[in-house]
Each structure stands twice: as structure tokens, then as C-alpha cells.
Amino acid sequence: MTRITINGKEVEADPKKPLITACHEHAAQVPMYCYHPGLTPVGSCRICQVELQQGEIPPRIVVACRTPVAEGMVVNTETPQAHDARRQCLEFLLKNHPLDCPICDKAGECDLQDYSFSEGQAEGRSVEPRRKLEKRKNLGDVIVLDQERCILCSRCVRFFEDVTKKPQLTVSGLGSRSVISTFMDRPLTGNYQGNVADICPVGALTLSGFRFQARVWNLDKHLSTCGECSRGCSITVEVLRRKEVKRLRPHFNEEVNKWWMCDHGRFSYARLNAEDRLQGATLHQDGVPHPVDRETGIAAVVDMLRVHSGAYILISPWMTVEEGEQALAFCHALASPPRLLAPPTNDLKDDLLHTGEAAPNRRGLEGQGFQTQSRDDALSALAAAECAVLIGERITEILGVEALAELSNSIRLIIFDTHALQVSATNVCIGIPNAAERTGTWINVDGHAGRIAAAKPAPPGVASLTRSLEEIRAALAPVAGEVGS
Amino acid sequence: MVIIKRKELSFIEKLYLPQIFQALSHSFRAMFQPRITRQYPEEPLPTNEVTRGQPRLTLLEDGEHLACVSCGLCEAACPAYAITIDGHETERFIEREPERFEIDMLRCILCGFCEEACPKDAIFMSDELELADFSRAALVYDIDKLKRPREELQGRIDYFYQVNDRWRTPSSTS
Amino acid sequence: MPLPLVWLIKVVLIYGGLITVAAAMSLAERKVSAWIQWRVGPNRVGPWGLLQPVADGVKFIFKEELVPEGANQTLFRLAPILSAVPPMLAVAVIPFAGEVSIGGHVTTLSIADLDISTLYVVAIGGLGIYGVILGGWSSNSKYSLLGGLRASAQMVSYELSLLLSILVVVVLSGTLDLRQIVNDQAGPIFAWNIFALPVGPIAFLLFVIATFAETNRHPFDFAECEPELVGGFHTEYSSMKFALFFLGEYCAMTVMACLTTVFFLGGGNIPWWPDAPWLLELTCFLSKMGFFLFLFLWVRWTLPRFRFDQLMALGWKVMLPIAIANVFVTGALLSLGWFA
């Protein structure tokens, strides 16, 4: 550690990190556009200028993101010279920046807007017209570029160079004609394009899926965990009007995903907004579902399990640790072995984040004592079973509706899932909340616990899985005692 | 403690009858005074550009599209949470326009914050004050009920600029 | 034309007229109050709002009838009837005009000519209080009960002055027959009892004040007294039952206005024209009655309500002694031949 002085206060700073990090750590407000802690600093925007005095040399203005920390540095962020330097820099950045904040999706979380508001001048001095460039340029399916808004910080360029190691963007053209573009105008590819919209300090790069969908100050942000692979990236679930998940964004987590997440996870929110959810429960007779309330469904399950003890129980790897605990007790009460359905795999595995294992909590549930069973084994066990209970989000989806449709009608099939299963073998379906509607913990592939948070209310008539299982267990308790004796 | 000594009344005053007759004559004369009642639906309330009636959305010169870009500032400024806006993308030069713009007139308190917040001169307080219907749902006004040609609101717009010019700077109005 | 048919025509005419007047009064009350307060009053239903009573009636009929829990069902339903019927009965003996020829029968324009009609009117009129008291008591509500109690105390107090001022008239005319009292006042205007100096004006004043108290009108409407008792004795009433109380009140006002006319203003007599045609006499009667009806409204929208103790003090300490003295003076003067 090195001792430096920031705004008259002697502090310890990490010499391996640039000066701007030390400033931020010690509450000195230094704006930044091109600097991003996850990317190589280049010092192209010049907005992070501070006044630096070192030894005998008179004070001078330097960019904090490209200056390494050295012993005895005296840094001042609030001197008139530093303010002047930053203000002039800001004026140049705003010279060609269009005033379309009312339209821009970044408004409300835009670094340039925030700093212009606090430090910028109200009136522009330039009389020349602003640059006219392309406002709506599609860079692939995910990202839309607005060249007018771009301040050429090159964060997006460096993201593809530094993080995915597959450069796809560059700054082309010279001087005032510089724009961000792909090589040979080829569309962007890869599973990590969405991150450039997050790191863009202005509204130049936007997600085509989120474009003009909502104002960011209307979104309620809930810290949660992505469930699309066993990495379990920390994310924020952003919900509009307590109803609709509008976007998922990575949340900084040093140990898991740093600042990033993959597009596969980022665009998985459509599933969280599904409209055709199972409300309450359904009782199926000859393959026709009859909607009933949850209590009636639970009573039907209890009646069925009284007759068929030792039912075949299979749980989904999307269940949380808390739900797993309850499911374990449920298995013990029915004297059934606790079984976990093996998560499906996909070919998205890469060396950055995605693990290729499309379920978030296999490790946590295995640690609790569930035995993993492959899909084929599970299906053959189901075909032989007299009574089966399938528990958890997406379990019918992993097993496959077609495969379940082939089950004979003699089986008593009880399902806890977010959607009703429309096959002839089904007897009872009970609705459960999905990943954006419940609270719990997932253990990722490396053993890190990730918390998921209820970001929106569950559909009417849906109670937590924990509660439903507990109620069934309580209703079965005396019968289970008789069986035990 | 204050002892108030009441005035001794004379015999005539104690009778009260003169006062009663005086009062009766007063009220009788009142019957022939000019009426002060306003026959409301036939005689509308006087309004002018200072009247803050219900907010209305202005149309562009083409008379077809709203000036609104659904930036959501009025929604954020609204102290009564009366405004709900959903935007969507448009092919026109302004890129975004409201797909749904609803003002719940039952919640609207006619404060005029939306008018002040609007960066696009898209919402102004009209002189329309009447609000009645047979259902609550009908009083949630959508774009069709809210849009007005700019000329109809011109008086208010001019007045608005007159009183707000000193707070505005040239660059912030563009 | 058979005689019963003649009676029927008279009954229909007079009661039809009474109900019409009562309905018109409900409109007049609102119109006069509006005029005095520089307003316009009801003007939406029909021309100048003339159909407002019809609209009110229709509304009253379609309102829900509520009977409060714990109310005495029988009395609660009976009370509005008891309130509305007595004033209607009393109107039977009012001599509206002199002799009329209906279908060849020469008859007088009143339903019945009793020779003790004064007693009849006083007796029947005194029954009206039962409606108010029973209505107040049977509602099972503290406000109603207080309203009923006040009404009974007030009516007992002022009935005395009322009767004593009638007594002066009866003594002066020497008859209990209302028609005789009217005929007695025929001739010049000085024949009217109000001008029977010195006792006539005093009796008139006492009578008018007492009628205000008897009909529960301002400034003596303690039975209702909204600021203190919500709605008074009819707090719990709704729909047509509520309307009946109002009908009773307006009928009572009409009867009282008729009696004032008969006792003090010569009934249908036109001064210095004793043999005027009956139609003119009737018009004369109705205009005198109309003035007193207007007086009820005029006073209501001019004077504030008394305090209850002031009401009692006025009744017992002022009006009753004056009324008694008035009767004695009348008797003394009569025996001295003053009125001869």
C-alpha cells in the first residue's frame, strides 16, 4: 500500500490500481466515461482530470484513470483548475451530443446527463450545427447504435478486445467523422453483446429488446441471481409497475461474474413474464383440466398420497436450497428416496461465464442429499411408478411434455410447476411462483451462494412451494405415523 | 376575570317586535334584489389562459401526431400518480411516441406540474374543467380524449411562456 | 243532482285543493328561501320549476323504506299517518265562502257546518302532536326522542295561548260556529275581529305566534332543530313516511292560515260588500290565507331559531299572562257594552 493525499486527507492506496480508483474509494467525486474498472484504461475522454502535485514539480492536470498511484502524491479534485479542465472537456463532449434526453433510453442512468446536470453549463456556446449521423444503426440482433449520441469513449471496443477476446468493434473514420463500427459492417456475434449496452456511458448503444420500452426511473430494481446456467451470475431484475420484468442486468460480483452476464441469461426474462401461468391448482379428469383453488388441489394431493405411500418423487434443479429442505422432509414423510432431475446441458459453454449446464442449483440440492437421476432414468422410473410427484419450476419442460404424454393413465401424477401439464396422465397440478416471484438461495457450480429475490407478486392463488409442501406433510403426518408402525 | 355589563334594554327593545318587523322588511326587500345565481350548464364558468383545467396533449402541425415523445417526465412529476405512459418506437424522426398515454382524471389534481415538466411543449393545461361520466373507467382519459390541436391551447401556451420565460434559457427550450 | 253527489264534489274540491296547496308549499318554501337569499331556487323541473313537487313525490315513492332496528314497528308506521290526518280533518269545517249553487242545490262552501266547529277544530288540531311524539319515541333514536319531547312540551305551552286567544274571538262573536264568526265580521273592515280594539290586535298577535309554535315552524321548530338533533323527530324516517310528515306540516300550516283568516280577518268577507258573489269571496279568502302561508315562509327565512328555555319563558311568562288578561279585559269590556 502506498500513502497519498487526496483532497488534503492522507490515505492508503493500492499501487496496482489507477489513481481514479483511489479517488473513488475515498469519496472524491471524479467522473468517468472511458474508464471502466473491468477494461484497460485508455484516457480518451479526459473527463477524469484532477490536479496532481508530486514532489517539487508544480501542480499539473492529469487524467486520473491513466495515472498510477505513487508514493507521496498530492491529489486535488476540487481545485478551480481541475474543475475548469473538466468543464472544458465536458463542453467539447457535449458539442455534438444531441439534446434528446427526453427520447433517449439512457436518461436517468446516463453518466453524461448526471455530470452535465451537476457541473455543465446551461447554454451552449457553439453556433455551428451539430453532427448529423445515423440515429438507428443495427449492429446485429441485440444492439442498436445511435452514432450522434456516441462520445467515442471506446468502452465497447475494449470490451470485445479485453473480455471476450474477440474484437468486433472499432473506431473508424478520422476526426469529427469518427464513428463506432463493426469490421466490414458485419453484425455483432457472440453471447456477450448485451454488455456493451450496459457499459456505454451514454445512450449510444441500446438493447433492441429494451429500446423505448420503459423509463429507467420507473423500474424497480431487485438484486437477484440468474438461473439460466449453473454460474449463477448476480443480476438486477428490473420490474415495471410491479408487473412486468423489463430487463435483467448484471450486478457487480467479484467472485462470480464481475460486471458481465451472457445474452442467454439477459434475454431470459420473457419466461418470467409468461401470461398463461397456472393460478391456484387444476384437477384433471380424462385429460381435461378443471381449475380449482390451491386448498382444494392440496386436499386432492393429500387424498392421493394417503393411498399411495412411497410415491416416486423427483425435484427440479431450479428449486432453491430452502425449498429443497422442505422437499427433503416431504420425501422422508412419504418414505421415498429424494431424487433430483439432472439439469439439461446446452452448447453455450464458454470459458468466460456460461457453464453449459442449464440449471442454477444442482450443487446445492446434491449437497442436501438429493440423488441426481438422468432424464432417461427418470422417465423409465416414471413409467414403472404407481404414483409420482414432480416438484419444481420447469420440471415438466426438462422431462419433455411429449415423453410425459406417453405415460399410461394408471399412474397418479402430481405436478408442482408454474404451468399446468396438459397430458392424459396428469391428476393434479399445483401452481408455484417462478424465479422472479420467490425468495431463496441457489448454490452455483463453484459453491457460491446466490440469493434470488421476489421482484413481482406471484399470480393470484399461488402460494410458495415451501408452504404447499408443508401443508401436505402436516395433513399426512398421522397417516405416515401408522405406516411407520 | 372580566365582568361584562350588558346594556339595559328599554321596554320597546325588550318587546323585540320592532326588530322583528325590521328584519322582515329587510328580507322582503331582498326578494327583489338581482339574483347572484349562476345557471351553470347554460352559463359556463368564465375561463381564461390562467385557468388550470384538465391537462391536454398538443398535436404537431400535421394535426395527426402528438408532440409527446413519451419521455415520462410528466409521469415522474405527477404528485397524484395520475399519468401512465407506455412508449414505443416510431419511424418518424423523433423515434419514440406514446403507445398509451393515460391520465386518470379522477386522480388528477390539476396542479400543472406535468405542463412545467414537459420538455417538448406536449402537455398543457386546458380550460376544460367539466368531468362527469357513468363509470370510473371512462374517466381514465386516453390519447384520443386528450389530444387537441395546438391552436386550441395557444392562449395557454403563450401565457405559459410569458410567466416561465425568466426560468427558461434559450438552449433548454429547443 | 242527488245531494250525496254534491257533498262528494265539495269533498273532492276542498281536499284536492288542500293537497295541492301543501304540494305548492313545498315548492314555495324553496322558492321563497331562494328569493330571500338572492338565489333562483328550483327551476329545472318544468317551467320555473313548477313540477318540482311532482318530481319530489316520485322520488319519495321510489326511495327505500327503512325501519330502524329496535323501533316499535306499529307506532313507527302509524306516526306519519297520525301526523298527516288531523289537519286534513280539521279543514272539513272551514267556511271558505258563503252560499254556492251546485247542480241546483244551494249549499255552503264547506264540507260540514257544525255549530261547535271551533271546538272541533281545536280538538282535532290538538291530535296532530301525537304523530310527532309517537314518531320520535318509536324510532328508538335519542335524537328523535328529544325532538318528540320538545314538541310535546312546546305544544302544551302554546296551545294555552292559542285557545285563550280563540276564546276572545268566541266571546266577541258569542258563537262556536266558524260560519257565524265569519258572518259576524261582515260589513266594514272594522267589523273584523283584529280591529276589535283594544283586545283584538293582542289576541291576533298571540294567535299568530302560537300558530308558529303549534305547527313547529321557525322560529319555534325545536322538534326538528337540525343543528342539535340531526333531523329531530323524523331523523329515522325515509321515503313516503317522511313525506307524510311534511304533508302533515304543510296541511297544518294551511289549516292555521285558514283559522287566522276566519277568526281575525273576516274569512271570505270583502269589506263594505257583504253580498259579494261567492267566487270573489273564495278568492278573498284564499288570498288572505295565502298571505299567512307566505308569512310562515317569510318568518322562517328571516328569524333565527330561539333557544329552548327562551321558548318556554316566552310561552309561560309572557304570552300566557297576556292571554289570560286579554280574556278578562274582553269579558269586562263586553259586560260594560264596549263592543255594542
mmCIF file of C-alpha atoms in Angstrom, chain A residues 99-105 122-124 135-136 146 149 208 211-215 217-218 240-241 243, chain B residues 69-73 75-76 84-92 94-96 100 119-120 169 171 174:
data_model
loop_
_atom_site.group_PDB
_atom_site.id
_atom_site.type_symbol
_atom_site.label_atom_id
_atom_site.label_comp_id
_atom_site.label_asym_id
_atom_site.label_seq_id
_atom_site.Cartn_x
_atom_site.Cartn_y
_atom_site.Cartn_z
ATOM 1 C CA LEU A 99 -30.261 17.093 -26.772
ATOM 2 C CA ASP A 100 -32.651 14.197 -26.992
ATOM 3 C CA CYS A 101 -32.635 13.128 -23.377
ATOM 4 C CA PRO A 102 -36.463 13.030 -23.405
ATOM 5 C CA ILE A 103 -36.262 10.352 -26.065
ATOM 6 C CA CYS A 104 -33.064 8.632 -25.008
ATOM 7 C CA ASP A 105 -33.406 5.383 -23.106
ATOM 8 C CA ALA A 122 -26.877 25.649 -19.210
ATOM 9 C CA GLU A 123 -26.197 27.259 -22.563
ATOM 10 C CA GLY A 124 -24.075 26.027 -25.393
ATOM 11 C CA LYS A 135 -29.536 7.571 -35.425
ATOM 12 C CA ARG A 136 -30.591 3.981 -35.793
ATOM 13 C CA ASP A 146 -27.030 5.854 -32.264
ATOM 14 C CA ARG A 149 -25.086 10.234 -29.117
ATOM 15 C CA SER A 208 -33.028 -3.562 -29.321
ATOM 16 C CA ARG A 211 -35.411 0.179 -26.741
ATOM 17 C CA PHE A 212 -38.200 2.630 -25.828
ATOM 18 C CA GLN A 213 -39.827 0.056 -23.587
ATOM 19 C CA ALA A 214 -39.659 1.849 -20.258
ATOM 20 C CA ARG A 215 -38.133 4.814 -18.494
ATOM 21 C CA TRP A 217 -36.669 5.528 -13.180
ATOM 22 C CA ASN A 218 -39.912 3.596 -13.394
ATOM 23 C CA LEU A 240 -42.090 -2.111 -14.483
ATOM 24 C CA ARG A 241 -45.170 -1.308 -12.371
ATOM 25 C CA LYS A 243 -45.971 -6.461 -13.131
ATOM 26 C CA VAL B 69 -42.178 11.676 -27.104
ATOM 27 C CA SER B 70 -43.276 9.736 -24.002
ATOM 28 C CA CYS B 71 -40.209 10.773 -22.022
ATOM 29 C CA GLY B 72 -42.103 10.137 -18.809
ATOM 30 C CA LEU B 73 -41.164 13.387 -17.082
ATOM 31 C CA GLU B 75 -45.412 10.864 -15.162
ATOM 32 C CA ALA B 76 -42.498 11.341 -12.772
ATOM 33 C CA THR B 84 -49.331 6.379 -17.114
ATOM 34 C CA ILE B 85 -47.246 6.292 -20.259
ATOM 35 C CA ASP B 86 -46.016 3.414 -22.355
ATOM 36 C CA GLY B 87 -43.826 4.370 -25.265
ATOM 37 C CA HIS B 88 -42.932 2.553 -28.403
ATOM 38 C CA GLU B 89 -40.656 3.094 -31.339
ATOM 39 C CA THR B 90 -41.812 5.097 -34.318
ATOM 40 C CA GLU B 91 -40.272 5.513 -37.730
ATOM 41 C CA ARG B 92 -40.663 9.283 -37.542
ATOM 42 C CA ILE B 94 -38.483 11.757 -33.104
ATOM 43 C CA GLU B 95 -38.002 7.976 -32.682
ATOM 44 C CA ARG B 96 -40.357 7.473 -29.755
ATOM 45 C CA ARG B 100 -50.511 4.505 -24.300
ATOM 46 C CA PRO B 119 -39.563 19.404 -22.327
ATOM 47 C CA LYS B 120 -41.440 19.128 -25.626
ATOM 48 C CA THR B 169 -32.819 29.644 -21.055
ATOM 49 C CA SER B 171 -30.948 26.240 -25.060
ATOM 50 C CA SER B 174 -35.076 23.686 -28.149
#
